[in-house]
Coordinates of C-alpha atoms and ligand atoms in Angstrom, one line a residue:
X275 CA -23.5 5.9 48.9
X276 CA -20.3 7.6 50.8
X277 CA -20.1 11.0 50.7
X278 CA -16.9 12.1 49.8
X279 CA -16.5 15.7 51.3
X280 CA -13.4 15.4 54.1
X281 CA -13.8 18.2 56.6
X282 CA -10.2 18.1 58.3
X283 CA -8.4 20.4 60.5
X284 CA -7.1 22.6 57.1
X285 CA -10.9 22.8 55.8
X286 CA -12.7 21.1 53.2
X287 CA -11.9 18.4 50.3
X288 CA -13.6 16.5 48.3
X289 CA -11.8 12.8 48.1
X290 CA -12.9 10.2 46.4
X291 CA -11.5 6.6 45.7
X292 CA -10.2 5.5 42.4
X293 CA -12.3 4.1 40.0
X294 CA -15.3 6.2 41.2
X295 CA -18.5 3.7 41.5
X296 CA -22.0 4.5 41.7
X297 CA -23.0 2.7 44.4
X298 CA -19.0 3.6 46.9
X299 CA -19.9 1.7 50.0
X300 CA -16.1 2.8 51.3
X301 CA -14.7 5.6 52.2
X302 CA -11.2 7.6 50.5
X303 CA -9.9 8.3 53.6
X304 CA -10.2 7.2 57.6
X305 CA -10.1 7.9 61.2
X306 CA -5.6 8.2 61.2
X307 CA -5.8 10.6 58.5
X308 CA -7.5 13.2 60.3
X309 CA -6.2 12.8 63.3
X310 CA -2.9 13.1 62.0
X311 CA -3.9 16.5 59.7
X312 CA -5.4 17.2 63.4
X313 CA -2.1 16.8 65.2
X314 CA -0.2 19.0 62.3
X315 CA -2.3 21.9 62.5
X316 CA -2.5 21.8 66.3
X317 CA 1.6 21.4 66.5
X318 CA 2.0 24.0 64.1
X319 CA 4.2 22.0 61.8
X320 CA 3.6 23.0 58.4
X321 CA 5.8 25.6 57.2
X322 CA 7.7 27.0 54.7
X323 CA 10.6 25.1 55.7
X324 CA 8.5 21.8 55.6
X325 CA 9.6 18.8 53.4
X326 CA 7.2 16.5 53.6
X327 CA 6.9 13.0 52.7
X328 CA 4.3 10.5 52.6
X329 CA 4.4 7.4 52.2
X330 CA 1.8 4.6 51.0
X331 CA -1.3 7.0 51.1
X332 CA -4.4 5.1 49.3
X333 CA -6.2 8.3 47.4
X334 CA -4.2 11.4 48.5
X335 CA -6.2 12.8 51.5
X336 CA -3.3 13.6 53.5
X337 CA -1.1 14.9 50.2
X338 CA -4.1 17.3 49.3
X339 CA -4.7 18.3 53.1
X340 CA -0.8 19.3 53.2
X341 CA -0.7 20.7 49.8
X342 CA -3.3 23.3 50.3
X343 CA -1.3 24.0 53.7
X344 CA 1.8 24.3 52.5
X345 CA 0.9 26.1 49.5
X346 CA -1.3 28.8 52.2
X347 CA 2.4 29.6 53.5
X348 CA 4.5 29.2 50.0
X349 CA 6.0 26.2 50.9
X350 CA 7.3 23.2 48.7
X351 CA 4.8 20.6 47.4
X352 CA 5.0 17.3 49.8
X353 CA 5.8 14.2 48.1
X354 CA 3.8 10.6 48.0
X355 CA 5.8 7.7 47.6
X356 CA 3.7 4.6 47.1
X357 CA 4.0 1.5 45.4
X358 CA 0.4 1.3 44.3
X359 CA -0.5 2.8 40.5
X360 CA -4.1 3.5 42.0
X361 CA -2.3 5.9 44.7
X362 CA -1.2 8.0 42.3
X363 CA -4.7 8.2 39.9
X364 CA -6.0 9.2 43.8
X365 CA -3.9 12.2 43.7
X366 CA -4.3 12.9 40.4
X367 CA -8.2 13.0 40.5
X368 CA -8.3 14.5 43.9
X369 CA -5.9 16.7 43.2
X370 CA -7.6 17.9 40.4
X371 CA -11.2 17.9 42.0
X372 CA -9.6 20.5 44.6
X373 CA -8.4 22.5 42.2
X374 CA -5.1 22.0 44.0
X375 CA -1.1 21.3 42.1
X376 CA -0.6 17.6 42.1
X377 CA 2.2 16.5 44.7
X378 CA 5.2 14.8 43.2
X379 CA 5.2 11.1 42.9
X380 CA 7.7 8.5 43.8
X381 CA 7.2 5.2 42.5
X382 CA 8.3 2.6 45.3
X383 CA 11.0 0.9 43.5
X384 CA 12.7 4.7 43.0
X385 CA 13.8 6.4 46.6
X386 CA 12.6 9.9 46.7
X387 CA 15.4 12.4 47.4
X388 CA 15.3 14.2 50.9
X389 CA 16.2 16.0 53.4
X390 CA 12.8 15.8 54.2
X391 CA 12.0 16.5 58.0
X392 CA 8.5 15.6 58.1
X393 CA 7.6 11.9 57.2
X394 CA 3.8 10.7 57.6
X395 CA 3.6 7.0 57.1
X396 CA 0.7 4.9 56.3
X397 CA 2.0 0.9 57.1
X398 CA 1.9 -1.2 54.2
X399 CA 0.0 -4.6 54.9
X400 CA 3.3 -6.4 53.5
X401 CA 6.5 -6.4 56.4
X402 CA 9.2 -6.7 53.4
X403 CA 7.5 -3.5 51.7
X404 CA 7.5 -1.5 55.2
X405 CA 11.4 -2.8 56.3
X406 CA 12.5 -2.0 52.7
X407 CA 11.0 1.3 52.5
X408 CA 11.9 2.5 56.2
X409 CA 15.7 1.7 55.4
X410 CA 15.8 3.5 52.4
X411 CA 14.0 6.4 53.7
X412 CA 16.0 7.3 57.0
X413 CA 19.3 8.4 55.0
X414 CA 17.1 11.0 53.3
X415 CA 16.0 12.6 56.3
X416 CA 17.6 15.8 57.8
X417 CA 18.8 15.2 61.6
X418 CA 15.9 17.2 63.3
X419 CA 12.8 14.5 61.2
X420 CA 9.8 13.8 62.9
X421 CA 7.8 10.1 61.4
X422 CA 4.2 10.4 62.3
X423 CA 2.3 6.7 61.6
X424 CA -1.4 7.5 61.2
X425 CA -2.9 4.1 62.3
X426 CA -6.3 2.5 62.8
X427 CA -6.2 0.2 66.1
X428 CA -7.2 -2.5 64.4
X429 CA -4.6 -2.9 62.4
X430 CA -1.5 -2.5 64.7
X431 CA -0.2 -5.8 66.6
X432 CA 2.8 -6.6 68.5
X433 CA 4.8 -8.0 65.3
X434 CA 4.1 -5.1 63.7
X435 CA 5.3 -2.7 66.8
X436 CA 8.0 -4.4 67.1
X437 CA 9.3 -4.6 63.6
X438 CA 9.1 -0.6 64.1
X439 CA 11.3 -0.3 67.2
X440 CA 13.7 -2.5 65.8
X441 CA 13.5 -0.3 62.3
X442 CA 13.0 3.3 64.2
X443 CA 14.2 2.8 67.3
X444 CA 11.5 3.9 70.5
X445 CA 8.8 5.2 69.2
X446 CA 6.1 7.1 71.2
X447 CA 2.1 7.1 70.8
X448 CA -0.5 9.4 70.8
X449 CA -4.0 8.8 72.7
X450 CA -6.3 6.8 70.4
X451 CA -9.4 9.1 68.8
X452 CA -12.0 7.3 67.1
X453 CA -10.3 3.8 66.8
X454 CA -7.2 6.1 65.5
X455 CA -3.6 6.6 66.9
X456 CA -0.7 8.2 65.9
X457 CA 2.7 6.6 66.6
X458 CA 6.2 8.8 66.3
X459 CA 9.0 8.0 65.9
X460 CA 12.3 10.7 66.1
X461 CA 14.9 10.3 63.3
X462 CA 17.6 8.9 66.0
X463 CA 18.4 5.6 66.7
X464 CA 16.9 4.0 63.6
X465 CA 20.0 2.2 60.8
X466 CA 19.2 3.2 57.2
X467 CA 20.5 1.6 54.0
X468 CA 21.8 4.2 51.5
X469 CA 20.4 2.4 48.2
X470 CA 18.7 3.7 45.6
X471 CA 16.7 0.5 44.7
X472 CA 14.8 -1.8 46.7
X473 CA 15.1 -5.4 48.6
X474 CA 15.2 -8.2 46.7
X475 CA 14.4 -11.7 47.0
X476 CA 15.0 -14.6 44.1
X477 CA 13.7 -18.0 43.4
X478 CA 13.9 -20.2 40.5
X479 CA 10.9 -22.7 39.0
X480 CA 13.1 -25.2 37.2
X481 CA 10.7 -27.2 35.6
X482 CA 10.3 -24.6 33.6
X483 CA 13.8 -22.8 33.4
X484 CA 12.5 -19.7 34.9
X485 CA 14.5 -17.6 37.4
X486 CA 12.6 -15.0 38.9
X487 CA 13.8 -11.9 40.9
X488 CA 11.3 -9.8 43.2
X489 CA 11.5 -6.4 44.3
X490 CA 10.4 -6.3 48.2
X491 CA 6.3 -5.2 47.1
X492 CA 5.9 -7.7 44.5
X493 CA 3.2 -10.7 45.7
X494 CA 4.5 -14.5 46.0
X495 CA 8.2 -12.6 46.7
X496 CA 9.4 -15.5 48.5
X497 CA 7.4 -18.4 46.5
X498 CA 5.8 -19.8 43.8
X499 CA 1.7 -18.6 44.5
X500 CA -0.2 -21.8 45.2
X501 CA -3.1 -20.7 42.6
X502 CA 0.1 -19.7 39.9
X503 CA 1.3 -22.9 40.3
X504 CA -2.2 -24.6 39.2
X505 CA -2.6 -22.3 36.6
X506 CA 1.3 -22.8 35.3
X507 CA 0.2 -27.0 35.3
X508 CA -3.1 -26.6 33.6
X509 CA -1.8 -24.3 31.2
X510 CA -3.8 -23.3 28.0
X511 CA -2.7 -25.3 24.4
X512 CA -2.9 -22.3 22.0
X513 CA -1.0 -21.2 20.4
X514 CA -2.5 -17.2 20.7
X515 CA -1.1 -13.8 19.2
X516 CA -1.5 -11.8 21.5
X517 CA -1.6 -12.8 25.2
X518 CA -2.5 -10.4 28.2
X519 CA -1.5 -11.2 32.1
X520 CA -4.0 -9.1 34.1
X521 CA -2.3 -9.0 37.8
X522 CA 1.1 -9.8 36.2
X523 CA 2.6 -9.8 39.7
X524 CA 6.7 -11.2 38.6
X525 CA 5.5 -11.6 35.2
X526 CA 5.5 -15.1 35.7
X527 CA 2.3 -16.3 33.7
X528 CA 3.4 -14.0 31.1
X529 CA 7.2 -15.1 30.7
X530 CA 5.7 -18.7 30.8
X531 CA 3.1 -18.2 27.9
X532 CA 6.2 -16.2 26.0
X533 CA 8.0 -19.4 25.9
X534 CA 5.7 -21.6 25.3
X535 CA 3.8 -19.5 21.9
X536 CA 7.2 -17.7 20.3
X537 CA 5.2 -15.8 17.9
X538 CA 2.8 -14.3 20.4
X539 CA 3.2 -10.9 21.9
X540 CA 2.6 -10.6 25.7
X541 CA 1.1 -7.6 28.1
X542 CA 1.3 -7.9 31.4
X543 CA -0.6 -5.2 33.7
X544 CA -0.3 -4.3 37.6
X545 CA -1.1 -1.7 39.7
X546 CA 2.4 -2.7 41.4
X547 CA 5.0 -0.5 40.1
X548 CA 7.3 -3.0 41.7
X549 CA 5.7 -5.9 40.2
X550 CA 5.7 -4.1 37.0
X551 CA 9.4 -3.1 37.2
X552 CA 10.3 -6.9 38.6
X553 CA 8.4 -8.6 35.5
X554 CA 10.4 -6.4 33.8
X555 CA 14.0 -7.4 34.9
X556 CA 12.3 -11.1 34.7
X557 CA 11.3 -11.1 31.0
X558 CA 14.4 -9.8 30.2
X559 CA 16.8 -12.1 32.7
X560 CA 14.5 -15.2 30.9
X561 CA 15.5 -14.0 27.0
X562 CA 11.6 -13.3 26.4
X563 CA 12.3 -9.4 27.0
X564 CA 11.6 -8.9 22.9
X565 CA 7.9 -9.9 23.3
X566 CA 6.8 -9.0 26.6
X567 CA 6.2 -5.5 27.6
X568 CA 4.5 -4.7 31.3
X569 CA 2.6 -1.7 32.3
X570 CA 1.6 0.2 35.6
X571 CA -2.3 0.1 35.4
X572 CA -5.8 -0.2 36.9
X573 CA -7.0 -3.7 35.3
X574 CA -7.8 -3.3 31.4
X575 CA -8.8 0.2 31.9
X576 CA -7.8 2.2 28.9
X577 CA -7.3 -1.2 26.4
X578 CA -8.6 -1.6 22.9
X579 CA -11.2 -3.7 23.2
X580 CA -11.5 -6.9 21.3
X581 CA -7.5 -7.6 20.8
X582 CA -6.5 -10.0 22.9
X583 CA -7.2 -13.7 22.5
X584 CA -5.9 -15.0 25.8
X585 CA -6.0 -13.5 28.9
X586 CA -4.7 -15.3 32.0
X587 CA -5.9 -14.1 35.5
X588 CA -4.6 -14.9 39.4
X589 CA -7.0 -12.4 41.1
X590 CA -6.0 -10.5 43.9
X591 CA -8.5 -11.0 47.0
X592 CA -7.5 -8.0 48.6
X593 CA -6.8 -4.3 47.9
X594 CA -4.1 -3.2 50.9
X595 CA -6.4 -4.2 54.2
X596 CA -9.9 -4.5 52.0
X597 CA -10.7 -8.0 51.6
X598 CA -13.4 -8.7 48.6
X599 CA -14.0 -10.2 45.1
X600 CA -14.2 -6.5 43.5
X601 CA -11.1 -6.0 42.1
X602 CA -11.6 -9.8 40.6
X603 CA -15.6 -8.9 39.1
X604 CA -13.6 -5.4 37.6
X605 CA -10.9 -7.8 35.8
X606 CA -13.6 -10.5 34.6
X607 CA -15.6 -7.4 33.7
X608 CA -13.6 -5.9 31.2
X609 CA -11.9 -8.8 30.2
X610 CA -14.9 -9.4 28.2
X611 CA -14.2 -6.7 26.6
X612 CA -10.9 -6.4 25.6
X613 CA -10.9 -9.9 24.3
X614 CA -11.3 -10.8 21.0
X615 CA -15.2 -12.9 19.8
X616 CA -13.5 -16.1 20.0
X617 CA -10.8 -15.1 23.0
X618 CA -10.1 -17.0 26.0
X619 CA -10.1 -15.9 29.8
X620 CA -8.2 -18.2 32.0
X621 CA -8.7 -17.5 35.7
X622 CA -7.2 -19.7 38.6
X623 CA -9.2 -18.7 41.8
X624 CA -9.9 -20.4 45.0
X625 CA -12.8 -22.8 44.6
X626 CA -14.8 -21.1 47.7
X627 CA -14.7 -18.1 45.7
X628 CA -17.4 -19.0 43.3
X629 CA -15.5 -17.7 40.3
X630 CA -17.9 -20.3 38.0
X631 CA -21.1 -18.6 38.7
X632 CA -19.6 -15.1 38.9
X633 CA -17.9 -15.0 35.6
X634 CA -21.2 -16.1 33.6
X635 CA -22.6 -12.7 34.3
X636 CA -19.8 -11.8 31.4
X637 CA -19.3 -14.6 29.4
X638 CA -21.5 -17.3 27.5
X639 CA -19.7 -20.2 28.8
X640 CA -17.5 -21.1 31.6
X641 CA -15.5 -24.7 31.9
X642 CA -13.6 -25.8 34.3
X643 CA -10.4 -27.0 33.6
X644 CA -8.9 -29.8 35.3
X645 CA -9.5 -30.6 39.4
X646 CA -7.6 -29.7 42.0
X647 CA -8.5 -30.0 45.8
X648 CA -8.1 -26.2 46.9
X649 CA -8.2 -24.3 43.5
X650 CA -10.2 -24.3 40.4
X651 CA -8.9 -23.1 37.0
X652 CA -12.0 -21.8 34.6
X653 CA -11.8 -21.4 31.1
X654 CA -14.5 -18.5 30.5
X655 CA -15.4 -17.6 26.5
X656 CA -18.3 -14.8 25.0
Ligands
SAM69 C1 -2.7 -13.1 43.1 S1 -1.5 -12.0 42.5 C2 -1.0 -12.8 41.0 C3 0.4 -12.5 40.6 C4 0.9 -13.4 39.4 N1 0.1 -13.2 38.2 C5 1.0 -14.8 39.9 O1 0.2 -15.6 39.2 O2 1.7 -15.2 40.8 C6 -2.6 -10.6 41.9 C7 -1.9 -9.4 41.4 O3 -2.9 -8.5 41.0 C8 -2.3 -7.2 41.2 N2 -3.4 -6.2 41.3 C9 -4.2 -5.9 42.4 N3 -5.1 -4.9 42.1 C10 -4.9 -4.7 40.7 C11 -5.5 -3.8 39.8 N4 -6.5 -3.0 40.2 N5 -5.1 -3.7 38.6 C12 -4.1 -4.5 38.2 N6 -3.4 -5.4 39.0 C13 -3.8 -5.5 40.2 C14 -1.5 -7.3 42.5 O4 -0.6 -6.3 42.6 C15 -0.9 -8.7 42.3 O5 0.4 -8.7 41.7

């Protein structure tokens, strides 16, 4: 088990990822964070003129780090911006554990309101997100900004380098510590869009009317998902009351099942806020807006059990740069709960995946429903 006690250069947390698990294999925080809580102690650069923001943080490490700081010299609270609904239970909870104030949140599809004139960003796996989020940031910083990028080598290549000249202008690097490097940029030559809302791309599925519109975080942003698209063709009969999409991504399993069962009422959940607020503008943009209703959250947690009678469910296979069926076996997991005794999962998956053996850990029987080459879609029941 990790332990979750993070000795960095402004003393001791405690930081633990969100959900805590028995048997945590990973850790809450890495290498980049404390070198870069390293390089802002060393520097001097937390004051009580600091406005910090950080952006895309996975559990809050470096928001608690420079929240204890800034409150040991009576400065303002930093701010996280972050797209992910898991960030911000991170800060909560660690928050919380450290008896500290939680920072202020900014949901990715908002812009959080500068001058700020320290930025420490962690790089989104997704370009669009990183592009989208740069441009909207720079007119909120005051002239004299620093952007520190905390990075692990490993996950810095020459696209991505180059995406953040051409976004920031030259940028500078630190040495690399412990498979960790910090990369600056100076708020100078880089061209910021003055929006409030995000990039967005649009596509349209007519063989089933839809038109979707996708904020620049949401998944399959530029295409129909090839495991959606299997699922959408072996679509369940019903008809069902009350229908949940669990990874609703662009709400498009839920705006489908809307339309096909008009009496049934449809939840879609995300830990997106942009998916969430994009399945939003979709439901409404495709006249279903009445019956659908999406929400920010961490799988089921937190719904009635034993309500829903469908639920349909395009895993992810990844949380940020973690590959791994965990976030699936959490979804399958209390799916069997929330549904109703003679409720219906629906999962498309990859057929290397093993979804088939996985999901009869939960449920009594598992079918497969119809074959296709690459995917498989299960129907799983208690
Ligand atoms: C493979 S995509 C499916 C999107 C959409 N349902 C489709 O079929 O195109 C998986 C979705 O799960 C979401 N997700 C990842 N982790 C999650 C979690 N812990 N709780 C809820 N949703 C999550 C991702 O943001 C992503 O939108």
């Amino acid at each position: 088990m990790i332990q979750p006690l993070m000795m960095s250069a402004f003393g001791e947390l405690v930081i633990s990822r969100v959900p805590v698990t028995k048997k945590e294999t990973l850790s809450a925080f890495d290498q980049a964070d404390l070198l870069v809580l390293d390089y802002l102690k060393t520097q001097a650069l937390l004051s009580v003129n600091s406005r910090v923001l950080v952006v895309n943080e996975t559990f809050g490490a470096i928001t608690c780090a420079v929240t204890q700081a800034l409150i040991d010299v009576q400065g303002c609270l930093p701010v996280l911006w972050s797209d992910s609904h898991i960030a911000h239970l991170g800060l909560q909870k660690n928050a919380g554990a450290n008896g500290l104030p939680t920072a202020s949140f900014t949901q990715a599809q908002n812009t959080p309101q500068g001058p700020f004139n320290i930025v420490i960003l962690r790089l989104p796996k997704s370009h669009a997100l990183l592009r989208d989020q740069v441009q909207r940031m720079l007119p909120q910083l005051s002239p004299d900004a620093v952007i520190i990028m905390p990075v692990m080598v490993k996950h810095i290549d020459n696209a991505l380098y180059q995406l953040l000249e051409s976004l920031l202008g030259p940028l500078t690097t630190s040495l690399a510590r412990k498979k960790a490097r910090l990369i600056f940029a100076v708020n100078s030559l880089g061209v910021g869009i003055n929006s409030p809302k995000p990039q967005e791309t649009f596509w349209e599925l007519p063989a089933l009317a839809l038109s979707l519109q996708h904020f620049s975080g949401v998944f399959g942003r530029t295409k129909l998902d090839a495991g959606a698209q299997v699922l959408l063709d072996q679509f369940p009969q019903g008809p069902y009351k009350l229908v949940i999409d669990l990874g609703c991504g662009n709400g498009i399993q839920a705006i489908a099942a809307a339309k096909k069962w008009p009496d049934s009422k449809v939840i879609g959940f995300d830990e997106s806020y942009m998916s969430v607020a994009s399945a939003t503008i979709n439901a409404t943009s495709n006249n279903v807006a009445d019956r659908c209703e999406f929400k920010a959250n961490d799988c089921l947690t937190g719904v009635e059990p034993q309500t829903a009678d469908l639920i349909l469910c395009n895993p992810p296979f990844h949380q940020e740069r973690v590959m791994g069926d965990q976030i699936a076996m959490r979804m399958f997991a209390q799916s069997a709960q929330v549904l109703t005794q003679n409720g219906e999962l629906w999962v498309v998956g990859n057929r290397h995946l093993g979804y088939h053996a996985k999901l009869k850990r939960w449920f009594a029987s598992v079918e497969q429903i119809g074959a296709h080459p690459k995917f498989v879609v299960l129907k799983a029941k208690l």
